[in-house]
XYZ file of C-alpha atoms in Angstrom:
373
model
C -46.081 -35.350 53.038
C -42.966 -33.574 52.083
C -40.219 -34.613 54.361
C -37.566 -32.347 54.392
C -36.062 -33.196 57.672
C -33.485 -35.809 56.109
C -30.384 -34.795 58.409
C -32.009 -35.431 61.773
C -33.003 -39.373 59.985
C -33.779 -40.422 56.572
C -36.995 -43.142 54.862
C -34.848 -46.462 55.317
C -34.633 -47.862 51.261
C -36.429 -50.949 50.359
C -33.223 -52.899 49.609
C -31.818 -52.045 52.787
C -34.869 -53.641 54.571
C -34.989 -56.446 52.444
C -31.169 -57.264 53.145
C -33.154 -56.886 57.239
C -35.259 -59.280 56.542
C -33.147 -61.437 55.311
C -31.068 -61.092 58.250
C -34.058 -61.809 60.811
C -35.811 -64.609 58.942
C -32.264 -66.390 57.984
C -29.215 -65.351 59.941
C -30.632 -65.373 63.371
C -28.096 -66.673 64.923
C -25.326 -65.941 67.533
C -22.631 -64.321 65.362
C -20.065 -66.035 68.300
C -21.850 -69.753 68.070
C -19.132 -72.163 66.748
C -21.733 -73.693 64.550
C -22.592 -73.105 60.751
C -25.200 -70.941 61.580
C -23.350 -68.829 63.662
C -20.503 -68.909 61.452
C -21.774 -67.901 58.255
C -23.785 -65.092 60.182
C -19.837 -63.826 61.589
C -19.158 -64.237 57.923
C -21.773 -61.767 56.110
C -20.625 -59.606 59.311
C -17.172 -59.433 57.990
C -18.444 -59.375 54.423
C -20.850 -55.983 55.173
C -17.323 -54.060 57.386
C -15.306 -55.083 54.258
C -17.601 -53.381 51.927
C -18.679 -50.298 54.024
C -15.161 -50.029 54.802
C -13.998 -50.206 51.084
C -16.279 -47.109 50.515
C -14.253 -44.639 52.913
C -10.762 -46.149 53.458
C -8.116 -48.415 52.575
C -8.537 -51.596 54.276
C -4.698 -51.873 54.425
C -4.098 -49.145 56.976
C -7.928 -48.461 58.823
C -10.490 -51.059 60.726
C -14.191 -50.730 60.871
C -15.883 -51.266 64.741
C -19.478 -51.507 64.288
C -21.258 -49.678 67.236
C -24.780 -49.016 68.084
C -24.562 -45.305 66.518
C -22.764 -41.815 65.364
C -22.857 -41.258 68.838
C -21.126 -43.618 70.529
C -18.668 -43.796 67.841
C -17.649 -40.717 68.534
C -17.626 -41.520 72.244
C -15.468 -44.246 71.911
C -12.786 -42.163 69.915
C -12.511 -39.331 72.391
C -12.493 -41.098 75.611
C -10.225 -43.935 74.481
C -7.381 -41.355 73.286
C -7.720 -38.636 75.876
C -5.956 -39.261 79.055
C -3.751 -36.477 79.370
C -2.738 -33.175 78.166
C -5.307 -30.793 76.094
C -8.034 -31.429 73.880
C -8.974 -28.991 70.914
C -12.460 -29.204 69.222
C -14.512 -27.083 67.378
C -17.705 -24.657 68.349
C -19.238 -26.377 65.595
C -19.391 -30.083 67.050
C -22.523 -31.964 67.053
C -23.460 -32.792 70.668
C -22.074 -36.227 70.744
C -18.766 -34.521 70.371
C -19.044 -31.140 72.560
C -21.100 -32.887 75.591
C -17.630 -35.598 75.635
C -15.640 -32.307 75.728
C -17.387 -30.871 78.828
C -17.050 -34.019 80.332
C -13.498 -34.218 79.270
C -13.935 -30.644 81.211
C -15.020 -31.773 84.479
C -12.170 -34.650 84.129
C -9.284 -31.862 84.698
C -8.461 -31.851 81.171
C -7.707 -28.764 78.932
C -10.422 -28.494 76.275
C -9.784 -25.746 73.672
C -12.208 -24.686 71.425
C -12.125 -23.133 67.749
C -14.034 -20.952 66.404
C -16.453 -20.453 63.410
C -17.300 -18.876 60.604
C -20.389 -16.805 59.597
C -21.362 -19.910 57.919
C -20.455 -22.705 60.421
C -17.331 -23.726 58.789
C -14.222 -23.688 61.259
C -11.865 -21.123 61.631
C -8.842 -23.647 60.511
C -6.421 -20.938 61.524
C -7.482 -20.419 65.092
C -8.174 -24.281 65.327
C -4.494 -24.998 64.273
C -3.134 -22.008 66.862
C -4.797 -24.079 69.772
C -2.419 -27.186 68.957
C 0.339 -27.516 70.746
C 3.098 -30.199 72.091
C 0.529 -31.360 74.718
C -2.375 -31.750 72.253
C -3.703 -35.172 72.534
C -6.696 -35.363 70.141
C -8.075 -33.542 67.467
C -11.931 -33.326 67.007
C -12.987 -31.864 63.590
C -16.645 -32.466 62.043
C -16.788 -33.119 58.379
C -20.103 -31.947 57.539
C -21.688 -29.220 59.939
C -25.264 -30.500 60.830
C -26.296 -26.992 61.060
C -25.836 -25.276 58.131
C -23.896 -27.676 55.948
C -21.239 -26.401 56.132
C -18.118 -28.521 54.719
C -15.074 -28.293 56.603
C -11.555 -29.185 54.502
C -10.643 -32.124 56.934
C -7.691 -33.510 54.887
C -6.080 -30.113 54.663
C -6.595 -29.708 58.671
C -5.617 -33.099 59.619
C -2.284 -32.781 57.428
C -1.475 -29.091 59.498
C -2.151 -30.881 63.193
C -0.008 -33.818 62.178
C 2.523 -31.118 60.910
C 2.602 -29.475 64.027
C 2.365 -32.176 66.202
C 2.777 -35.690 64.880
C 1.742 -37.391 68.100
C -1.431 -36.266 68.051
C -4.554 -38.065 66.914
C -7.011 -36.720 65.042
C -11.102 -37.294 64.822
C -13.605 -36.794 62.405
C -17.563 -36.640 62.970
C -18.201 -37.766 59.404
C -21.905 -38.659 59.696
C -23.747 -35.808 57.716
C -21.022 -36.498 54.911
C -20.556 -40.043 53.996
C -23.059 -41.117 50.988
C -23.723 -37.528 50.726
C -20.082 -35.809 49.398
C -17.154 -37.737 48.652
C -14.797 -39.358 51.873
C -11.973 -40.381 51.037
C -9.466 -41.162 54.298
C -5.970 -40.324 54.433
C -3.138 -41.920 56.795
C -3.542 -38.084 58.362
C -7.191 -38.703 59.893
C -7.017 -40.874 62.794
C -11.094 -41.803 63.330
C -13.898 -41.219 61.393
C -17.473 -41.728 62.745
C -20.392 -42.810 60.311
C -24.341 -43.479 60.587
C -26.636 -45.890 59.105
C -30.231 -43.820 59.356
C -28.559 -41.100 57.916
C -28.215 -42.646 54.519
C -31.283 -44.895 53.976
C -30.782 -47.919 56.804
C -31.832 -48.391 59.858
C -31.731 -46.650 63.482
C -29.369 -48.672 65.888
C -26.103 -48.908 64.056
C -23.136 -46.684 63.268
C -19.477 -47.365 62.765
C -15.881 -45.691 63.912
C -13.520 -46.017 61.337
C -9.939 -46.044 63.096
C -6.270 -46.258 61.739
C -5.166 -49.664 62.400
C -1.560 -48.319 64.162
C -3.879 -46.489 66.555
C -4.396 -48.400 69.963
C -7.735 -47.714 71.543
C -8.966 -49.077 74.376
C -12.616 -50.677 74.057
C -15.649 -48.916 75.344
C -17.962 -51.942 76.051
C -16.130 -54.949 78.142
C -17.879 -58.482 77.670
C -17.865 -61.027 75.413
C -14.731 -59.588 73.241
C -16.687 -58.713 70.235
C -15.252 -56.681 67.271
C -11.587 -58.207 67.365
C -12.000 -56.259 71.638
C -12.636 -53.412 70.574
C -17.170 -52.950 70.908
C -18.315 -55.897 73.088
C -21.410 -57.358 72.728
C -23.718 -59.131 70.299
C -23.832 -57.545 66.932
C -26.583 -55.987 65.512
C -26.853 -58.453 62.359
C -29.815 -57.171 60.664
C -28.834 -53.339 61.025
C -25.080 -53.948 60.126
C -26.383 -55.773 56.914
C -29.048 -53.264 56.003
C -26.052 -50.366 56.718
C -23.733 -52.075 54.162
C -26.592 -52.551 51.596
C -28.001 -48.661 51.785
C -24.303 -47.434 51.658
C -23.348 -49.223 48.510
C -26.528 -47.587 47.454
C -26.105 -44.554 48.290
C -22.568 -44.344 46.850
C -23.285 -45.771 43.778
C -25.499 -43.099 42.794
C -23.528 -40.574 44.969
C -22.387 -38.003 41.785
C -25.335 -37.630 40.411
C -28.004 -37.922 43.471
C -25.666 -34.998 44.885
C -25.922 -33.071 41.287
C -29.583 -33.025 41.258
C -30.110 -32.073 45.293
C -28.431 -29.371 44.760
C -30.772 -28.611 42.093
C -33.350 -29.046 44.927
C -32.072 -26.752 47.174
C -31.515 -24.336 45.321
C -35.165 -24.013 43.863
C -36.366 -24.182 47.432
C -34.007 -20.784 48.202
C -35.045 -19.608 45.136
C -38.864 -19.682 45.690
C -38.741 -18.665 49.218
C -39.430 -14.815 50.439
C -36.347 -13.088 50.732
C -38.383 -10.200 52.561
C -39.213 -13.498 55.287
C -35.910 -15.384 54.468
C -32.504 -14.850 55.555
C -29.954 -18.045 53.749
C -27.335 -19.259 56.470
C -26.375 -21.812 54.881
C -23.332 -21.581 52.771
C -23.682 -22.125 48.924
C -20.760 -24.306 49.065
C -22.200 -26.046 51.541
C -23.012 -30.190 51.329
C -26.104 -29.967 49.029
C -28.254 -31.718 51.775
C -28.903 -28.840 53.903
C -30.240 -25.211 53.500
C -30.444 -23.473 56.655
C -32.065 -20.248 56.589
C -33.498 -17.807 59.292
C -37.340 -16.305 59.314
C -36.878 -12.461 60.379
C -39.639 -11.802 63.148
C -40.812 -14.991 63.896
C -39.971 -18.178 65.793
C -38.480 -21.055 63.918
C -40.221 -23.780 66.266
C -43.231 -22.352 65.628
C -43.305 -22.049 62.442
C -42.018 -25.616 62.378
C -45.277 -27.055 63.881
C -47.298 -24.913 61.595
C -45.856 -26.171 58.713
C -46.042 -29.713 59.923
C -50.198 -29.280 60.083
C -49.223 -28.507 56.516
C -47.613 -31.343 55.486
C -44.006 -30.117 55.323
C -41.682 -31.250 58.092
C -38.632 -29.639 58.727
C -36.254 -28.797 61.768
C -34.946 -25.488 63.868
C -31.361 -27.561 63.833
C -29.957 -30.729 65.526
C -32.600 -32.931 66.432
C -30.121 -33.942 69.244
C -29.984 -30.059 70.832
C -34.031 -29.222 69.899
C -34.721 -28.910 73.929
C -32.595 -25.854 73.561
C -34.078 -21.877 73.085
C -31.471 -21.533 70.351
C -28.592 -23.440 68.692
C -25.794 -22.828 70.622
C -23.803 -23.735 67.203
C -26.124 -20.995 65.252
C -24.731 -18.576 67.550
C -21.480 -19.247 67.353
C -22.061 -18.346 63.996
C -22.450 -14.571 65.373
C -26.146 -14.504 64.311
C -27.746 -11.650 65.625
C -29.582 -12.205 69.197
C -33.215 -11.295 67.890
C -32.479 -13.905 64.937
C -31.224 -16.883 67.160
C -34.910 -18.269 67.531
C -36.035 -18.151 63.509
C -33.756 -20.756 62.165
C -34.898 -22.968 59.753
C -33.094 -26.197 58.514
C -34.618 -27.708 55.285
C -32.183 -30.771 54.723
C -32.671 -33.276 51.661
C -32.777 -36.514 50.359
C -32.425 -37.915 47.060
C -35.811 -39.426 47.141
C -36.973 -35.974 47.205
C -38.938 -34.528 43.819
C -38.980 -30.857 42.110
C -42.650 -30.901 42.361
C -42.566 -31.284 46.288
C -39.898 -28.639 46.310
C -42.515 -26.433 44.493
C -45.276 -27.697 46.807
C -42.999 -26.589 49.959
C -41.771 -23.366 49.252
C -45.427 -22.023 48.833
C -46.553 -23.844 51.756
C -43.092 -22.113 53.403
C -43.791 -18.912 52.299
C -48.244 -18.627 53.147
C -47.501 -19.823 56.501
C -44.721 -17.571 57.276
C -46.828 -14.989 56.230
C -49.558 -16.206 58.737
C -47.302 -16.425 61.570
C -45.935 -12.806 61.170
C -49.087 -11.541 60.482
C -50.299 -13.005 64.001
C -46.484 -11.369 65.501
C -47.278 -8.385 64.313
């Protein structure tokens, strides 16, 4: 098996699984319990919180709220912040943000979408023109999950604050954290991350928020997470998240450089008569999106799976759609929209895997193209 769909999810790291197993065996106590086991479990959660937060932001100015996933983190930031005025976001957002925007529109909020450039990056000038004195929140994805385009969130957030100092800024950082350098500035109010994208477990995410921001709870109940998110904490998921985050950040530079070479090797070996590149060279090293001319990407993905190569056609969260709204917003010709393929990498991929995958991809596309003709 050659796994090239790491933007959808990743294989858990052994170190993360070891910490999860320790939590299940030794820290099975309720973290809210007042006896020794509960107190120790709560301490371990706070230790994991501090460790992850330190990798992203200044703990004097930011808090970290553990959630069940990146989607929940996005939802809490948006619905906890947008009560009036207008909400500015982009056509390149993950479904976790885009569908919130649609729901806000249904509730009578003025929702404004900024357009994309051809590689899926945001038209920053157009976005800034949408911000006015009534803008309550701006949401900008850090790394586009379908094309890999990296948006300059530091510069965009600073410009937003210059235009309206009361406007809050959130960024979906799910495809950025653990893969590219991230350090939050005080111009960014919310930042969401997810554990299973970096070698930890599904069912855990986090929302990083500036301490000065008042954020209403999304879930009510026992008052866990300092009243920000009620519900008994997912101890084994949280400890695995901290373990994976520490490992990924410790080797981020070297991993990124090596994965970039794998990305470019794959594209270099693909048949240029069949495949057109959509991803920018300056995008994240971890995503390569191409268009297969004249064939359906969905069909090609299934045929590749039969050959032991696992890839995607875009966001796994929107795979039921006929084609991607994000790719359409990039301005791709309609006859090419169905041919999108996304190859996404991990630090565990090898050069041998990439060489083998390229041969299989070319041969499978040729076979399918012959069938289509």
